[in-house]
């Protein structure tokens, strides 16, 4: 990019906030489907996990290797499903009476949600600081 | 030419420090952006820059100072705190961020001070 970088670090922070937004959407999808026992693919809902990866902002200038982050993919968590005995459930196994519930743990999702929210706050702090720095830079030479 | 007015090693040194501060802000942003990325290693301004700058300022050579350029490198001293191999610690980064902001304030003030001294010398009042 050829634009003047007035807010140092804002690009990285913006990429992170975008990635955290995707993560938060996936967490909310997991929580929403915590008890979904049937899906179009058949079987209960599978917990989804976001995978992050770094991207080089400027490949041609390795000395200033400032990095951004992006979502590399949303993948299924392959841990086993929860088996709960509920013979009256429509999706219950006719012989054993066991129902397969999704491998989603609400506690885990809430912890992930908080960590995602904290990461977003940290990146907003970067943008706030960058803004203050830009204002100070613009004030160079003023006030004598 | 007019460049001679600004040819003091101190003034040029502060300008280089300001460059390094802006670069460190980008490095911290990069670290915080990748706080959840497995195997990410935190980056910072290369520690050699500080020693080179203080040596150049001590020698008083304006050209030596002007040739310096801060670079970003992987922080070799940072240790991963958990098994995902990521060496970023949120609280440390936020502390660095605050320190960096204060440093930036100081450096802009020093540049302003030098410029206003020059201005008052020109205006002779």
PDB file of C-alpha atoms in Angstrom:
ATOM      1  CA  UNK A   1       0.000   0.000   0.000  1.00  0.00           C
ATOM      2  CA  UNK A   2       1.327   3.428  -0.873  1.00  0.00           C
ATOM      3  CA  UNK A   3      -0.814   5.484   1.480  1.00  0.00           C
ATOM      4  CA  UNK A   4       0.776   7.435   4.293  1.00  0.00           C
ATOM      5  CA  UNK A   5       0.679   5.410   7.477  1.00  0.00           C
ATOM      6  CA  UNK A   6      -0.718   7.954   9.885  1.00  0.00           C
ATOM      7  CA  UNK A   7      -1.986   5.429  12.420  1.00  0.00           C
ATOM      8  CA  UNK A   8       0.876   3.045  13.156  1.00  0.00           C
ATOM      9  CA  UNK A   9      -0.366  -0.479  13.766  1.00  0.00           C
ATOM     10  CA  UNK A  10      -3.985   0.204  12.875  1.00  0.00           C
ATOM     11  CA  UNK A  11      -3.887  -2.258   9.954  1.00  0.00           C
ATOM     12  CA  UNK A  12      -2.815  -5.159  12.141  1.00  0.00           C
ATOM     13  CA  UNK A  13      -5.382  -4.236  14.772  1.00  0.00           C
ATOM     14  CA  UNK A  14      -8.142  -4.024  12.177  1.00  0.00           C
ATOM     15  CA  UNK A  15      -7.275  -7.452  10.774  1.00  0.00           C
ATOM     16  CA  UNK A  16      -7.378  -8.889  14.286  1.00  0.00           C
ATOM     17  CA  UNK A  17     -10.748  -7.322  15.094  1.00  0.00           C
ATOM     18  CA  UNK A  18     -12.139  -8.771  11.877  1.00  0.00           C
ATOM     19  CA  UNK A  19     -10.762 -12.223  12.725  1.00  0.00           C
ATOM     20  CA  UNK A  20     -12.131 -12.027  16.277  1.00  0.00           C
ATOM     21  CA  UNK A  21     -15.513 -11.108  14.843  1.00  0.00           C
ATOM     22  CA  UNK A  22     -15.557 -14.339  12.828  1.00  0.00           C
ATOM     23  CA  UNK A  23     -14.498 -16.260  15.940  1.00  0.00           C
ATOM     24  CA  UNK A  24     -17.310 -14.693  17.928  1.00  0.00           C
ATOM     25  CA  UNK A  25     -19.829 -15.633  15.223  1.00  0.00           C
ATOM     26  CA  UNK A  26     -18.620 -19.234  15.330  1.00  0.00           C
ATOM     27  CA  UNK A  27     -18.870 -19.281  19.140  1.00  0.00           C
ATOM     28  CA  UNK A  28     -22.430 -17.996  18.963  1.00  0.00           C
ATOM     29  CA  UNK A  29     -23.212 -20.670  16.362  1.00  0.00           C
ATOM     30  CA  UNK A  30     -21.828 -23.323  18.736  1.00  0.00           C
ATOM     31  CA  UNK A  31     -23.879 -22.037  21.657  1.00  0.00           C
ATOM     32  CA  UNK A  32     -27.009 -21.781  19.501  1.00  0.00           C
ATOM     33  CA  UNK A  33     -26.586 -25.411  18.435  1.00  0.00           C
ATOM     34  CA  UNK A  34     -25.553 -26.783  21.812  1.00  0.00           C
ATOM     35  CA  UNK A  35     -28.555 -29.109  21.838  1.00  0.00           C
ATOM     36  CA  UNK A  36     -29.117 -29.720  18.116  1.00  0.00           C
ATOM     37  CA  UNK A  37     -29.428 -33.462  17.594  1.00  0.00           C
ATOM     38  CA  UNK A  38     -30.120 -33.529  13.861  1.00  0.00           C
ATOM     39  CA  UNK A  39     -28.489 -31.635  11.009  1.00  0.00           C
ATOM     40  CA  UNK A  40     -28.844 -31.697   7.190  1.00  0.00           C
ATOM     41  CA  UNK A  41     -25.627 -33.765   7.070  1.00  0.00           C
ATOM     42  CA  UNK A  42     -27.188 -36.265   9.438  1.00  0.00           C
ATOM     43  CA  UNK A  43     -26.208 -36.855  13.056  1.00  0.00           C
ATOM     44  CA  UNK A  44     -25.868 -34.233  15.753  1.00  0.00           C
ATOM     45  CA  UNK A  45     -24.210 -30.830  15.351  1.00  0.00           C
ATOM     46  CA  UNK A  46     -20.396 -30.824  15.366  1.00  0.00           C
ATOM     47  CA  UNK A  47     -18.652 -28.074  17.301  1.00  0.00           C
ATOM     48  CA  UNK A  48     -16.799 -25.679  14.957  1.00  0.00           C
ATOM     49  CA  UNK A  49     -13.383 -24.177  15.699  1.00  0.00           C
ATOM     50  CA  UNK A  50     -11.729 -21.171  14.055  1.00  0.00           C
ATOM     51  CA  UNK A  51      -8.092 -21.507  13.035  1.00  0.00           C
ATOM     52  CA  UNK A  52      -6.020 -18.283  12.876  1.00  0.00           C
ATOM     53  CA  UNK A  53      -2.881 -17.738  10.804  1.00  0.00           C
ATOM     54  CA  UNK A  54      -0.451 -14.851  10.369  1.00  0.00           C
ATOM     55  CA  UNK A  55      -0.081 -12.991   7.092  1.00  0.00           C
ATOM     56  CA  UNK A  56       2.871 -10.848   6.185  1.00  0.00           C
ATOM     57  CA  UNK A  57       1.752  -7.324   5.464  1.00  0.00           C
ATOM     58  CA  UNK A  58       4.795  -6.603   3.322  1.00  0.00           C
ATOM     59  CA  UNK A  59       6.617  -9.566   1.811  1.00  0.00           C
ATOM     60  CA  UNK A  60       9.143  -7.387   0.025  1.00  0.00           C
ATOM     61  CA  UNK A  61      10.497  -5.757   3.161  1.00  0.00           C
ATOM     62  CA  UNK A  62      11.496  -8.545   5.526  1.00  0.00           C
ATOM     63  CA  UNK A  63      13.206  -6.103   7.895  1.00  0.00           C
ATOM     64  CA  UNK A  64       9.884  -4.493   8.760  1.00  0.00           C
ATOM     65  CA  UNK A  65       8.031  -7.754   9.016  1.00  0.00           C
ATOM     66  CA  UNK A  66       4.868  -6.467  10.642  1.00  0.00           C
ATOM     67  CA  UNK A  67       2.260  -9.178  10.585  1.00  0.00           C
ATOM     68  CA  UNK A  68      -1.502  -9.312  10.384  1.00  0.00           C
ATOM     69  CA  UNK A  69      -3.853 -12.120  11.222  1.00  0.00           C
ATOM     70  CA  UNK A  70      -6.587 -13.832   9.233  1.00  0.00           C
ATOM     71  CA  UNK A  71      -8.971 -16.739   9.614  1.00  0.00           C
ATOM     72  CA  UNK A  72      -7.361 -19.753   7.931  1.00  0.00           C
ATOM     73  CA  UNK A  73     -10.474 -21.860   8.201  1.00  0.00           C
ATOM     74  CA  UNK A  74     -13.410 -22.999  10.280  1.00  0.00           C
ATOM     75  CA  UNK A  75     -13.061 -26.670  11.091  1.00  0.00           C
ATOM     76  CA  UNK A  76     -15.004 -29.316  12.950  1.00  0.00           C
ATOM     77  CA  UNK A  77     -13.997 -30.356  16.442  1.00  0.00           C
ATOM     78  CA  UNK A  78     -13.734 -34.148  16.313  1.00  0.00           C
ATOM     79  CA  UNK A  79     -14.197 -34.924  19.970  1.00  0.00           C
ATOM     80  CA  UNK A  80     -16.893 -37.544  20.679  1.00  0.00           C
ATOM     81  CA  UNK A  81     -20.530 -36.568  21.117  1.00  0.00           C
ATOM     82  CA  UNK A  82     -22.201 -36.544  24.500  1.00  0.00           C
ATOM     83  CA  UNK A  83     -24.373 -39.626  24.996  1.00  0.00           C
ATOM     84  CA  UNK A  84     -27.437 -39.075  27.148  1.00  0.00           C
ATOM     85  CA  UNK A  85     -30.133 -41.616  27.976  1.00  0.00           C
ATOM     86  CA  UNK A  86     -33.466 -40.226  26.727  1.00  0.00           C
ATOM     87  CA  UNK A  87     -35.604 -43.062  25.307  1.00  0.00           C
ATOM     88  CA  UNK A  88     -38.505 -40.740  24.442  1.00  0.00           C
ATOM     89  CA  UNK A  89     -36.383 -38.481  22.236  1.00  0.00           C
ATOM     90  CA  UNK A  90     -37.150 -38.694  18.465  1.00  0.00           C
ATOM     91  CA  UNK A  91     -33.420 -39.031  17.693  1.00  0.00           C
ATOM     92  CA  UNK A  92     -32.808 -41.699  20.320  1.00  0.00           C
ATOM     93  CA  UNK A  93     -31.190 -44.970  19.334  1.00  0.00           C
ATOM     94  CA  UNK A  94     -34.162 -47.423  19.244  1.00  0.00           C
ATOM     95  CA  UNK A  95     -32.248 -50.211  20.981  1.00  0.00           C
ATOM     96  CA  UNK A  96     -30.236 -48.455  23.682  1.00  0.00           C
ATOM     97  CA  UNK A  97     -32.369 -45.329  24.131  1.00  0.00           C
ATOM     98  CA  UNK A  98     -29.234 -43.149  24.012  1.00  0.00           C
ATOM     99  CA  UNK A  99     -29.284 -39.750  22.239  1.00  0.00           C
ATOM    100  CA  UNK A 100     -26.135 -38.239  20.723  1.00  0.00           C
ATOM    101  CA  UNK A 101     -25.868 -34.592  21.750  1.00  0.00           C
ATOM    102  CA  UNK A 102     -23.329 -32.156  20.196  1.00  0.00           C
ATOM    103  CA  UNK A 103     -19.789 -32.062  21.601  1.00  0.00           C
ATOM    104  CA  UNK A 104     -20.341 -28.441  22.685  1.00  0.00           C
ATOM    105  CA  UNK A 105     -19.546 -27.407  26.227  1.00  0.00           C
ATOM    106  CA  UNK A 106     -21.237 -24.144  27.223  1.00  0.00           C
ATOM    107  CA  UNK A 107     -18.484 -23.429  29.756  1.00  0.00           C
ATOM    108  CA  UNK A 108     -15.788 -23.749  27.134  1.00  0.00           C
ATOM    109  CA  UNK A 109     -17.689 -21.512  24.739  1.00  0.00           C
ATOM    110  CA  UNK A 110     -18.200 -18.828  27.395  1.00  0.00           C
ATOM    111  CA  UNK A 111     -14.476 -18.852  28.224  1.00  0.00           C
ATOM    112  CA  UNK A 112     -13.658 -18.550  24.519  1.00  0.00           C
ATOM    113  CA  UNK A 113     -16.170 -15.725  24.187  1.00  0.00           C
ATOM    114  CA  UNK A 114     -14.502 -13.761  26.995  1.00  0.00           C
ATOM    115  CA  UNK A 115     -11.042 -14.311  25.556  1.00  0.00           C
ATOM    116  CA  UNK A 116     -12.279 -13.155  22.165  1.00  0.00           C
ATOM    117  CA  UNK A 117     -13.822 -10.062  23.697  1.00  0.00           C
ATOM    118  CA  UNK A 118     -10.595  -9.244  25.592  1.00  0.00           C
ATOM    119  CA  UNK A 119      -8.537  -9.666  22.420  1.00  0.00           C
ATOM    120  CA  UNK A 120     -10.844  -7.235  20.633  1.00  0.00           C
ATOM    121  CA  UNK A 121     -10.439  -4.721  23.474  1.00  0.00           C
ATOM    122  CA  UNK A 122      -6.640  -5.014  23.315  1.00  0.00           C
ATOM    123  CA  UNK A 123      -6.703  -4.277  19.608  1.00  0.00           C
ATOM    124  CA  UNK A 124      -8.999  -1.312  20.141  1.00  0.00           C
ATOM    125  CA  UNK A 125      -6.450  -0.021  22.668  1.00  0.00           C
ATOM    126  CA  UNK A 126      -3.861  -0.110  19.878  1.00  0.00           C
ATOM    127  CA  UNK A 127      -6.046   2.045  17.642  1.00  0.00           C
ATOM    128  CA  UNK A 128      -6.768   4.479  20.484  1.00  0.00           C
ATOM    129  CA  UNK A 129      -3.058   4.858  21.247  1.00  0.00           C
ATOM    130  CA  UNK A 130      -2.190   5.206  17.575  1.00  0.00           C
ATOM    131  CA  UNK A 131      -4.717   8.014  17.308  1.00  0.00           C
ATOM    132  CA  UNK A 132      -3.218   9.858  20.282  1.00  0.00           C
ATOM    133  CA  UNK A 133       0.230   9.456  18.780  1.00  0.00           C
ATOM    134  CA  UNK A 134      -0.969  10.851  15.465  1.00  0.00           C
ATOM    135  CA  UNK A 135      -2.473  13.872  17.229  1.00  0.00           C
ATOM    136  CA  UNK A 136       0.801  14.486  19.061  1.00  0.00           C
ATOM    137  CA  UNK A 137       2.758  14.169  15.836  1.00  0.00           C
ATOM    138  CA  UNK A 138       0.485  16.717  14.184  1.00  0.00           C
ATOM    139  CA  UNK A 139       1.119  19.059  17.118  1.00  0.00           C
ATOM    140  CA  UNK A 140       4.905  19.102  16.568  1.00  0.00           C
ATOM    141  CA  UNK A 141       6.106  22.690  16.472  1.00  0.00           C
ATOM    142  CA  UNK A 142       2.949  24.114  18.047  1.00  0.00           C
ATOM    143  CA  UNK A 143       2.743  25.858  21.371  1.00  0.00           C
ATOM    144  CA  UNK A 144       5.876  27.875  22.135  1.00  0.00           C
TER     145      UNK A 144
ATOM    146  CA  UNK B   1      21.742  25.324   3.340  1.00  0.00           C
ATOM    147  CA  UNK B   2      18.928  25.274   5.855  1.00  0.00           C
ATOM    148  CA  UNK B   3      19.794  21.666   6.732  1.00  0.00           C
ATOM    149  CA  UNK B   4      22.670  23.059   8.763  1.00  0.00           C
ATOM    150  CA  UNK B   5      20.156  24.435  11.276  1.00  0.00           C
ATOM    151  CA  UNK B   6      19.080  20.923  12.194  1.00  0.00           C
ATOM    152  CA  UNK B   7      22.502  19.287  12.054  1.00  0.00           C
ATOM    153  CA  UNK B   8      22.848  18.432  15.705  1.00  0.00           C
ATOM    154  CA  UNK B   9      23.338  14.812  16.677  1.00  0.00           C
ATOM    155  CA  UNK B  10      20.799  15.186  19.489  1.00  0.00           C
ATOM    156  CA  UNK B  11      18.021  16.460  17.260  1.00  0.00           C
ATOM    157  CA  UNK B  12      18.679  13.831  14.600  1.00  0.00           C
ATOM    158  CA  UNK B  13      18.883  11.214  17.349  1.00  0.00           C
ATOM    159  CA  UNK B  14      15.449  12.146  18.679  1.00  0.00           C
ATOM    160  CA  UNK B  15      14.045  11.903  15.169  1.00  0.00           C
ATOM    161  CA  UNK B  16      15.452   8.378  14.860  1.00  0.00           C
ATOM    162  CA  UNK B  17      13.989   7.493  18.249  1.00  0.00           C
ATOM    163  CA  UNK B  18      10.619   8.703  17.011  1.00  0.00           C
ATOM    164  CA  UNK B  19      10.973   6.413  13.966  1.00  0.00           C
ATOM    165  CA  UNK B  20      11.727   3.512  16.290  1.00  0.00           C
ATOM    166  CA  UNK B  21       8.736   4.373  18.493  1.00  0.00           C
ATOM    167  CA  UNK B  22       6.351   4.332  15.545  1.00  0.00           C
ATOM    168  CA  UNK B  23       7.835   1.018  14.390  1.00  0.00           C
ATOM    169  CA  UNK B  24       7.477  -0.451  17.879  1.00  0.00           C
ATOM    170  CA  UNK B  25       3.815   0.594  17.885  1.00  0.00           C
ATOM    171  CA  UNK B  26       3.371  -1.450  14.691  1.00  0.00           C
ATOM    172  CA  UNK B  27       5.228  -4.380  16.233  1.00  0.00           C
ATOM    173  CA  UNK B  28       2.988  -4.296  19.324  1.00  0.00           C
ATOM    174  CA  UNK B  29      -0.064  -4.117  17.072  1.00  0.00           C
ATOM    175  CA  UNK B  30       1.218  -7.157  15.210  1.00  0.00           C
ATOM    176  CA  UNK B  31       1.726  -9.033  18.486  1.00  0.00           C
ATOM    177  CA  UNK B  32      -1.729  -8.199  19.807  1.00  0.00           C
ATOM    178  CA  UNK B  33      -3.316  -9.091  16.473  1.00  0.00           C
ATOM    179  CA  UNK B  34      -1.724 -12.531  16.662  1.00  0.00           C
ATOM    180  CA  UNK B  35      -2.363 -13.161  20.341  1.00  0.00           C
ATOM    181  CA  UNK B  36      -4.390 -16.285  19.524  1.00  0.00           C
ATOM    182  CA  UNK B  37      -2.348 -17.551  16.566  1.00  0.00           C
ATOM    183  CA  UNK B  38      -0.568 -20.836  17.329  1.00  0.00           C
ATOM    184  CA  UNK B  39       3.244 -20.739  17.015  1.00  0.00           C
ATOM    185  CA  UNK B  40       3.376 -16.974  16.541  1.00  0.00           C
ATOM    186  CA  UNK B  41       6.602 -15.458  17.910  1.00  0.00           C
ATOM    187  CA  UNK B  42       6.429 -11.916  19.228  1.00  0.00           C
ATOM    188  CA  UNK B  43       8.325  -9.229  17.291  1.00  0.00           C
ATOM    189  CA  UNK B  44       9.927  -6.012  18.505  1.00  0.00           C
ATOM    190  CA  UNK B  45      12.337  -3.325  17.343  1.00  0.00           C
ATOM    191  CA  UNK B  46      15.757  -4.982  16.992  1.00  0.00           C
ATOM    192  CA  UNK B  47      17.664  -4.378  20.267  1.00  0.00           C
ATOM    193  CA  UNK B  48      20.846  -3.532  18.303  1.00  0.00           C
ATOM    194  CA  UNK B  49      19.232  -0.241  17.219  1.00  0.00           C
ATOM    195  CA  UNK B  50      19.354   1.311  20.711  1.00  0.00           C
ATOM    196  CA  UNK B  51      23.069   0.582  21.196  1.00  0.00           C
ATOM    197  CA  UNK B  52      23.964   1.752  17.706  1.00  0.00           C
ATOM    198  CA  UNK B  53      22.000   4.963  18.192  1.00  0.00           C
ATOM    199  CA  UNK B  54      23.568   5.792  21.553  1.00  0.00           C
ATOM    200  CA  UNK B  55      27.029   5.115  20.120  1.00  0.00           C
ATOM    201  CA  UNK B  56      26.357   7.332  17.102  1.00  0.00           C
ATOM    202  CA  UNK B  57      24.990  10.160  19.274  1.00  0.00           C
ATOM    203  CA  UNK B  58      27.962   9.878  21.652  1.00  0.00           C
ATOM    204  CA  UNK B  59      30.353  10.178  18.708  1.00  0.00           C
ATOM    205  CA  UNK B  60      28.442  13.263  17.602  1.00  0.00           C
ATOM    206  CA  UNK B  61      28.447  12.403  13.914  1.00  0.00           C
ATOM    207  CA  UNK B  62      25.205  13.596  12.320  1.00  0.00           C
ATOM    208  CA  UNK B  63      25.774  11.380   9.271  1.00  0.00           C
ATOM    209  CA  UNK B  64      26.234   8.301  11.453  1.00  0.00           C
ATOM    210  CA  UNK B  65      22.914   9.029  13.134  1.00  0.00           C
ATOM    211  CA  UNK B  66      21.104   9.700   9.872  1.00  0.00           C
ATOM    212  CA  UNK B  67      22.206   6.399   8.361  1.00  0.00           C
ATOM    213  CA  UNK B  68      20.618   4.340  11.135  1.00  0.00           C
ATOM    214  CA  UNK B  69      17.333   2.637  10.393  1.00  0.00           C
ATOM    215  CA  UNK B  70      15.262   0.783  13.007  1.00  0.00           C
ATOM    216  CA  UNK B  71      14.155  -2.694  11.982  1.00  0.00           C
ATOM    217  CA  UNK B  72      11.748  -5.249  13.398  1.00  0.00           C
ATOM    218  CA  UNK B  73      12.970  -8.677  14.441  1.00  0.00           C
ATOM    219  CA  UNK B  74      11.637 -11.678  16.306  1.00  0.00           C
ATOM    220  CA  UNK B  75      12.125 -11.311  20.071  1.00  0.00           C
ATOM    221  CA  UNK B  76      14.483 -14.165  20.944  1.00  0.00           C
ATOM    222  CA  UNK B  77      14.091 -13.679  24.706  1.00  0.00           C
ATOM    223  CA  UNK B  78      10.329 -14.280  24.826  1.00  0.00           C
ATOM    224  CA  UNK B  79       9.281 -17.723  26.024  1.00  0.00           C
ATOM    225  CA  UNK B  80       6.018 -19.455  25.196  1.00  0.00           C
ATOM    226  CA  UNK B  81       3.721 -19.567  28.230  1.00  0.00           C
ATOM    227  CA  UNK B  82       1.568 -22.435  27.042  1.00  0.00           C
ATOM    228  CA  UNK B  83       1.707 -25.327  24.647  1.00  0.00           C
ATOM    229  CA  UNK B  84       0.490 -23.528  21.529  1.00  0.00           C
ATOM    230  CA  UNK B  85       3.985 -22.034  21.079  1.00  0.00           C
ATOM    231  CA  UNK B  86       2.749 -18.427  21.094  1.00  0.00           C
ATOM    232  CA  UNK B  87       5.144 -16.063  22.914  1.00  0.00           C
ATOM    233  CA  UNK B  88       2.782 -13.082  23.283  1.00  0.00           C
ATOM    234  CA  UNK B  89       1.589 -12.071  26.772  1.00  0.00           C
ATOM    235  CA  UNK B  90      -1.331  -9.653  26.788  1.00  0.00           C
ATOM    236  CA  UNK B  91      -0.399  -7.690  29.925  1.00  0.00           C
ATOM    237  CA  UNK B  92       3.223  -7.253  28.837  1.00  0.00           C
ATOM    238  CA  UNK B  93       2.157  -5.985  25.444  1.00  0.00           C
ATOM    239  CA  UNK B  94      -0.268  -3.482  26.974  1.00  0.00           C
ATOM    240  CA  UNK B  95       2.517  -2.243  29.283  1.00  0.00           C
ATOM    241  CA  UNK B  96       4.819  -1.850  26.284  1.00  0.00           C
ATOM    242  CA  UNK B  97       2.026   0.002  24.525  1.00  0.00           C
ATOM    243  CA  UNK B  98       1.673   2.521  27.361  1.00  0.00           C
ATOM    244  CA  UNK B  99       5.453   2.978  27.682  1.00  0.00           C
ATOM    245  CA  UNK B 100       5.673   3.503  23.973  1.00  0.00           C
ATOM    246  CA  UNK B 101       3.000   6.180  24.088  1.00  0.00           C
ATOM    247  CA  UNK B 102       4.835   8.072  26.829  1.00  0.00           C
ATOM    248  CA  UNK B 103       8.081   7.774  24.854  1.00  0.00           C
ATOM    249  CA  UNK B 104       6.324   9.150  21.784  1.00  0.00           C
ATOM    250  CA  UNK B 105       5.001  12.097  23.798  1.00  0.00           C
ATOM    251  CA  UNK B 106       8.494  12.821  25.135  1.00  0.00           C
ATOM    252  CA  UNK B 107      10.064  12.668  21.692  1.00  0.00           C
ATOM    253  CA  UNK B 108       7.498  14.964  20.045  1.00  0.00           C
ATOM    254  CA  UNK B 109       7.997  17.409  22.945  1.00  0.00           C
ATOM    255  CA  UNK B 110      11.768  17.336  22.434  1.00  0.00           C
ATOM    256  CA  UNK B 111      11.398  18.027  18.726  1.00  0.00           C
ATOM    257  CA  UNK B 112       8.966  20.858  19.458  1.00  0.00           C
ATOM    258  CA  UNK B 113      11.433  22.257  22.007  1.00  0.00           C
ATOM    259  CA  UNK B 114      14.298  22.253  19.531  1.00  0.00           C
ATOM    260  CA  UNK B 115      12.167  23.913  16.870  1.00  0.00           C
ATOM    261  CA  UNK B 116      10.863  26.611  19.195  1.00  0.00           C
ATOM    262  CA  UNK B 117      14.407  27.359  20.399  1.00  0.00           C
ATOM    263  CA  UNK B 118      15.462  27.795  16.776  1.00  0.00           C
ATOM    264  CA  UNK B 119      12.446  29.990  16.121  1.00  0.00           C
ATOM    265  CA  UNK B 120      13.148  32.260  19.086  1.00  0.00           C
ATOM    266  CA  UNK B 121      16.791  32.515  18.013  1.00  0.00           C
ATOM    267  CA  UNK B 122      15.674  33.631  14.558  1.00  0.00           C
ATOM    268  CA  UNK B 123      13.127  36.094  15.880  1.00  0.00           C
ATOM    269  CA  UNK B 124      15.559  37.394  18.563  1.00  0.00           C
ATOM    270  CA  UNK B 125      12.893  37.893  21.163  1.00  0.00           C
TER     271      UNK B 125
END
